[in-house]
């Protein structure tokens, strides 16, 4: 390795830099850099001017979008609350209790029909009670209507 | 034109009215050193020119905030080194080439480069240097060609002096092997 280090030093002694550049490159380079800085500054200034010009339009756009988002969110919130109020919470419980994984559209229809049927049965029971009362008390239906 | 010291140049740059003049002097003072440093990493003149321009544009933008924790010379070399390494990384991803292929591409560039004036041994040395890993290549170039001291190199590459010495030693050994094999 010592010998190779010497060889490297010898090699350097001949010509330290084997590369070259086009004629006048280093003389012209500072001017090239100055020109690039000036053009960069112009681009930057143009971008700032454009931004200043479109800033009010951007602000207005953002305000409109903001209002739209707030309005849509509020409407969605109100609508979802209204839909929830119309459905009996017991019905949900029953559906989940059966087995949520096996829940199908048909199942949902069956549960709704069953619910309606129960309401009808309740009404029938009530009217039977009134008929029996009228018969037991011997009250004529026509007289009752007249009294009312 | 008497050459200004780095401190004088930085002081001159702080004066807004003389900023352009000061920057021009900085460019004139360091353009050659930085160019040769970059050129030995990327080989091709056109690439070295682009990187040198980008380096000085970054210097122009950052010089106002330069806190003088390090020497101006060290800071400039660090920017130039980082720009060169970023360029190499971009080239490798741009052409989707594995590292070994890109180094071969650089060797081919060396063969056809009209701005390479070295003889066959120097061409062989450059090819051997291209076989080194990037960081090792930079360490070898800074020590061998620029004759930079290890503690200065340590500030540029943010690596310990011991690691740099080891890196240079390995680089010389690899180059020696390249010469023996070829």
Coordinates of C-alpha atoms in Angstrom, one line a residue:
Chain A
X1 CA 0.0 0.0 0.0
X2 CA 2.9 2.4 0.7
X3 CA 4.1 1.9 -2.8
X4 CA 0.7 2.6 -4.2
X5 CA 0.4 5.8 -2.2
X6 CA 3.7 6.9 -3.8
X7 CA 2.3 6.0 -7.2
X8 CA -0.8 8.1 -6.5
X9 CA 1.4 11.0 -5.5
X10 CA 3.4 10.6 -8.8
X11 CA 0.2 10.5 -10.7
X12 CA -1.0 13.7 -9.1
X13 CA 2.3 15.4 -9.9
X14 CA 1.8 15.0 -13.7
X15 CA -1.6 16.7 -13.9
X16 CA -3.7 17.1 -10.8
X17 CA -6.9 17.8 -12.7
X18 CA -7.7 15.7 -15.8
X19 CA -11.0 17.5 -16.4
X20 CA -11.5 20.8 -18.4
X21 CA -14.3 23.2 -19.1
X22 CA -15.5 25.1 -22.2
X23 CA -13.5 28.2 -23.1
X24 CA -14.6 31.3 -21.0
X25 CA -16.8 29.2 -18.7
X26 CA -15.6 30.6 -15.4
X27 CA -15.5 34.2 -16.8
X28 CA -19.1 34.0 -17.9
X29 CA -20.5 32.1 -14.9
X30 CA -21.0 35.0 -12.4
X31 CA -23.0 36.8 -15.1
X32 CA -25.1 33.7 -15.7
X33 CA -25.8 33.4 -12.0
X34 CA -26.8 37.1 -11.7
X35 CA -29.2 36.7 -14.7
X36 CA -30.8 33.6 -13.1
X37 CA -31.2 35.4 -9.8
X38 CA -32.9 38.3 -11.6
X39 CA -35.2 36.0 -13.5
X40 CA -36.0 34.1 -10.3
X41 CA -36.8 37.3 -8.5
X42 CA -39.1 38.4 -11.5
X43 CA -40.9 35.0 -11.3
X44 CA -41.3 35.4 -7.5
X45 CA -42.6 39.0 -7.9
X46 CA -45.0 37.9 -10.6
X47 CA -46.3 35.1 -8.3
X48 CA -46.8 37.5 -5.4
X49 CA -48.6 40.0 -7.7
X50 CA -50.9 37.2 -8.9
X51 CA -51.5 36.0 -5.4
X52 CA -52.4 39.5 -4.2
X53 CA -54.8 39.9 -7.2
X54 CA -56.6 36.6 -6.6
X55 CA -56.6 36.8 -2.8
X56 CA -60.1 38.4 -2.4
X57 CA -61.6 36.0 -4.9
X58 CA -60.0 33.1 -3.0
X59 CA -61.3 34.4 0.3
X60 CA -64.8 34.8 -1.1
X61 CA -64.7 31.3 -2.5
X62 CA -63.6 29.8 0.8
X63 CA -66.4 31.7 2.6
X64 CA -69.0 30.3 0.2
X65 CA -67.6 26.8 0.5
X66 CA -67.6 27.2 4.3
X67 CA -71.3 28.3 4.4
X68 CA -72.2 25.4 2.0
X69 CA -70.5 22.8 4.3
X70 CA -72.2 24.2 7.4
X71 CA -75.6 24.3 5.7
X72 CA -75.3 20.7 4.3
X73 CA -74.2 19.4 7.7
X74 CA -77.0 21.1 9.5
X75 CA -79.7 19.8 7.1
X76 CA -78.3 16.3 7.3
X77 CA -78.3 16.5 11.1
X78 CA -82.0 17.7 11.2
X79 CA -83.1 15.1 8.6
X80 CA -81.4 12.2 10.4
X81 CA -83.0 13.3 13.8
X82 CA -86.4 13.4 12.2
X83 CA -86.2 9.9 10.7
X84 CA -85.0 8.5 14.0
X85 CA -88.0 10.0 15.8
X86 CA -90.5 8.2 13.5
X87 CA -89.3 4.7 14.4
X88 CA -90.1 3.0 17.6
X89 CA -86.9 2.3 19.5
X90 CA -88.4 -1.0 20.8
X91 CA -88.6 -2.2 17.2
X92 CA -84.8 -1.6 16.8
X93 CA -84.2 -3.5 20.0
X94 CA -86.3 -6.4 18.8
X95 CA -84.5 -6.6 15.4
X96 CA -81.1 -6.6 17.1
X97 CA -82.2 -9.1 19.7
X98 CA -83.3 -11.6 17.0
X99 CA -79.9 -11.7 15.3
X100 CA -78.4 -8.7 13.6
X101 CA -76.3 -10.8 11.3
X102 CA -79.3 -12.7 9.9
X103 CA -81.4 -9.6 9.5
X104 CA -82.9 -9.2 6.1
X105 CA -85.4 -7.0 4.3
X106 CA -88.1 -9.7 4.6
X107 CA -87.4 -10.0 8.3
X108 CA -87.9 -6.2 8.7
X109 CA -91.3 -6.3 6.8
X110 CA -92.4 -9.3 9.0
X111 CA -91.6 -7.3 12.2
X112 CA -93.5 -4.3 10.9
X113 CA -96.6 -6.3 9.9
X114 CA -96.6 -8.0 13.3
X115 CA -96.5 -4.6 15.0
X116 CA -99.4 -3.4 12.9
X117 CA -101.4 -6.6 13.7
X118 CA -100.8 -6.1 17.5
X119 CA -102.2 -2.5 17.2
X120 CA -105.3 -3.9 15.4
X121 CA -105.8 -6.6 18.1
X122 CA -105.6 -3.9 20.8
X123 CA -108.2 -1.8 19.0
X124 CA -110.5 -4.9 18.6
X125 CA -110.2 -5.6 22.3
X126 CA -111.1 -2.0 23.2
X127 CA -114.2 -2.0 20.9
X128 CA -115.4 -5.4 22.3
X129 CA -115.1 -3.9 25.8
X130 CA -117.4 -1.0 24.8
X131 CA -120.0 -3.3 23.1
X132 CA -120.1 -5.5 26.2
X133 CA -120.6 -2.4 28.4
X134 CA -123.5 -1.1 26.2
X135 CA -125.2 -4.5 26.2
X136 CA -124.7 -5.1 30.0
X137 CA -126.0 -1.6 30.8
X138 CA -128.8 -2.0 28.2
X139 CA -127.9 1.3 26.6
X140 CA -129.3 1.9 23.1
X141 CA -126.7 3.0 20.6
X142 CA -129.1 5.6 19.1
X143 CA -129.9 7.1 22.5
X144 CA -126.1 7.3 23.2
X145 CA -125.5 9.2 20.0
X146 CA -128.4 11.6 20.8
X147 CA -127.0 12.2 24.3
X148 CA -123.6 13.0 22.9
Chain B
X1 CA -8.6 43.1 -7.4
X2 CA -7.5 42.3 -3.9
X3 CA -9.3 39.3 -2.5
X4 CA -11.7 39.9 0.3
X5 CA -11.7 37.6 3.4
X6 CA -14.9 35.6 4.0
X7 CA -15.8 37.8 7.0
X8 CA -15.4 41.0 4.9
X9 CA -17.6 39.4 2.2
X10 CA -20.3 38.5 4.7
X11 CA -20.2 42.0 6.1
X12 CA -20.5 43.5 2.6
X13 CA -23.4 41.2 1.9
X14 CA -25.3 42.5 4.9
X15 CA -25.3 46.0 3.3
X16 CA -28.4 45.8 1.1
X17 CA -27.1 48.3 -1.4
X18 CA -23.9 46.3 -1.9
X19 CA -25.4 42.9 -1.6
X20 CA -25.3 42.0 -5.4
X21 CA -21.6 43.1 -5.5
X22 CA -20.7 41.0 -2.5
X23 CA -22.5 38.0 -3.9
X24 CA -20.7 38.4 -7.2
X25 CA -17.4 38.4 -5.3
X26 CA -18.3 35.3 -3.4
X27 CA -19.2 33.6 -6.7
X28 CA -15.9 34.6 -8.3
X29 CA -14.0 33.5 -5.2
X30 CA -15.5 30.0 -4.9
X31 CA -16.8 29.0 -8.3
X32 CA -13.8 27.1 -9.4
X33 CA -13.2 25.1 -6.2
X34 CA -16.9 24.2 -6.0
X35 CA -17.1 23.4 -9.7
X36 CA -14.2 20.9 -9.6
X37 CA -15.6 19.3 -6.4
X38 CA -19.0 18.8 -8.1
X39 CA -17.5 17.8 -11.5
X40 CA -15.5 14.9 -9.9
X41 CA -18.7 13.6 -8.4
X42 CA -21.0 13.9 -11.4
X43 CA -18.3 13.7 -14.2
X44 CA -20.3 15.4 -16.9
X45 CA -19.7 19.2 -17.4
X46 CA -23.4 20.0 -18.2
X47 CA -24.5 18.3 -15.0
X48 CA -21.8 20.0 -12.9
X49 CA -22.8 23.4 -14.4
X50 CA -26.5 22.9 -13.4
X51 CA -25.5 21.8 -9.9
X52 CA -23.2 24.7 -9.5
X53 CA -25.9 27.1 -10.5
X54 CA -28.4 25.5 -8.1
X55 CA -25.7 25.6 -5.3
X56 CA -25.2 29.4 -5.8
X57 CA -28.9 30.1 -6.0
X58 CA -29.3 28.3 -2.6
X59 CA -26.4 30.3 -1.3
X60 CA -28.1 33.5 -2.5
X61 CA -31.4 32.6 -0.8
X62 CA -29.7 31.3 2.4
X63 CA -26.9 33.7 2.9
X64 CA -29.0 36.3 4.7
X65 CA -29.8 33.7 7.4
X66 CA -26.3 32.3 7.6
X67 CA -25.4 32.4 11.3
X68 CA -21.6 32.0 10.9
X69 CA -21.6 28.9 13.2
X70 CA -19.3 27.4 10.5
X71 CA -17.0 29.0 8.0
X72 CA -18.5 30.3 4.7
X73 CA -16.1 27.9 2.8
X74 CA -17.4 24.9 4.8
X75 CA -21.0 25.9 4.3
X76 CA -20.6 26.3 0.6
X77 CA -18.9 22.9 0.2
X78 CA -21.7 21.3 2.2
X79 CA -24.4 22.8 0.0
X80 CA -22.5 21.7 -3.2
X81 CA -22.0 18.1 -1.8
X82 CA -25.6 17.8 -0.8
X83 CA -26.8 19.1 -4.2
X84 CA -24.5 16.6 -6.0
X85 CA -25.7 13.7 -3.9
X86 CA -29.3 14.7 -4.5
X87 CA -28.6 14.9 -8.2
X88 CA -27.1 11.4 -8.3
X89 CA -30.1 10.1 -6.3
X90 CA -32.5 11.7 -8.8
X91 CA -30.7 10.3 -11.8
X92 CA -30.9 6.8 -10.3
X93 CA -34.6 7.0 -9.7
X94 CA -35.3 8.8 -13.0
X95 CA -33.8 6.0 -15.1
X96 CA -34.8 3.3 -12.6
X97 CA -31.2 2.0 -12.7
X98 CA -29.6 0.0 -10.0
X99 CA -26.5 1.8 -8.5
X100 CA -24.0 -0.4 -10.4
X101 CA -25.6 0.5 -13.8
X102 CA -25.5 4.3 -13.1
X103 CA -21.8 4.1 -12.2
X104 CA -21.2 2.2 -15.5
X105 CA -23.1 5.0 -17.3
X106 CA -20.7 7.5 -15.6
X107 CA -17.7 5.5 -16.8
X108 CA -19.0 5.5 -20.4
X109 CA -19.5 9.3 -20.1
X110 CA -15.8 9.5 -19.0
X111 CA -14.8 7.6 -22.2
X112 CA -16.7 10.0 -24.5
X113 CA -16.3 13.3 -22.5
X114 CA -14.7 16.0 -24.7
X115 CA -13.7 17.9 -21.6
X116 CA -11.5 15.1 -20.2
X117 CA -7.8 15.8 -20.9
X118 CA -6.2 13.1 -18.8
X119 CA -4.1 10.3 -20.1
X120 CA -5.0 6.6 -19.9
X121 CA -3.7 6.2 -16.3
X122 CA -5.8 9.1 -15.1
X123 CA -8.8 7.8 -16.9
X124 CA -8.2 4.5 -15.1
X125 CA -7.9 6.3 -11.8
X126 CA -11.2 8.1 -12.4
X127 CA -12.9 4.8 -13.3
X128 CA -11.5 3.2 -10.1
X129 CA -12.9 6.2 -8.1
X130 CA -16.3 5.7 -9.7
X131 CA -16.3 2.2 -8.4
X132 CA -16.2 3.5 -4.8
X133 CA -19.4 4.1 -2.8
X134 CA -20.6 7.8 -3.1
X135 CA -19.4 9.0 0.3
X136 CA -16.1 7.2 0.0
X137 CA -15.6 8.8 -3.4
X138 CA -16.2 12.3 -1.9
X139 CA -13.7 11.6 0.9
X140 CA -11.1 10.4 -1.5
X141 CA -11.6 13.4 -3.9
X142 CA -11.4 16.0 -1.1
X143 CA -8.3 14.4 0.4
X144 CA -6.4 13.4 -2.8
X145 CA -7.3 16.2 -5.2
X146 CA -8.3 19.2 -2.9
X147 CA -5.8 18.2 -0.2
X148 CA -8.3 19.1 2.4
X149 CA -7.6 18.6 6.1
X150 CA -9.6 15.9 7.9
X151 CA -11.1 18.3 10.5
X152 CA -12.4 20.6 7.7
X153 CA -13.8 17.6 5.9
X154 CA -15.4 16.5 9.1
X155 CA -17.4 19.8 9.3
X156 CA -18.5 19.5 5.6
X157 CA -19.5 15.8 5.7
X158 CA -20.6 15.8 9.4
X159 CA -18.5 12.7 10.0
X160 CA -15.9 12.0 12.7
X161 CA -12.2 12.4 11.7
X162 CA -11.5 8.8 12.6
X163 CA -14.3 7.6 10.2
X164 CA -13.0 9.8 7.5
X165 CA -9.4 8.5 7.9
X166 CA -10.7 4.9 7.7
X167 CA -12.8 5.8 4.7
X168 CA -9.8 7.2 2.9
X169 CA -7.7 4.2 3.7
X170 CA -10.4 1.8 2.4
X171 CA -10.8 3.9 -0.8
X172 CA -7.0 3.8 -1.5
X173 CA -7.0 0.0 -0.9
X174 CA -9.9 -0.5 -3.3
X175 CA -8.3 1.7 -6.0
X176 CA -5.0 -0.3 -5.6
X177 CA -7.0 -3.5 -6.1
X178 CA -8.7 -2.1 -9.2
X179 CA -5.3 -1.3 -10.6
X180 CA -4.0 -4.8 -9.8
X181 CA -7.0 -6.6 -11.3
X182 CA -7.3 -4.5 -14.5

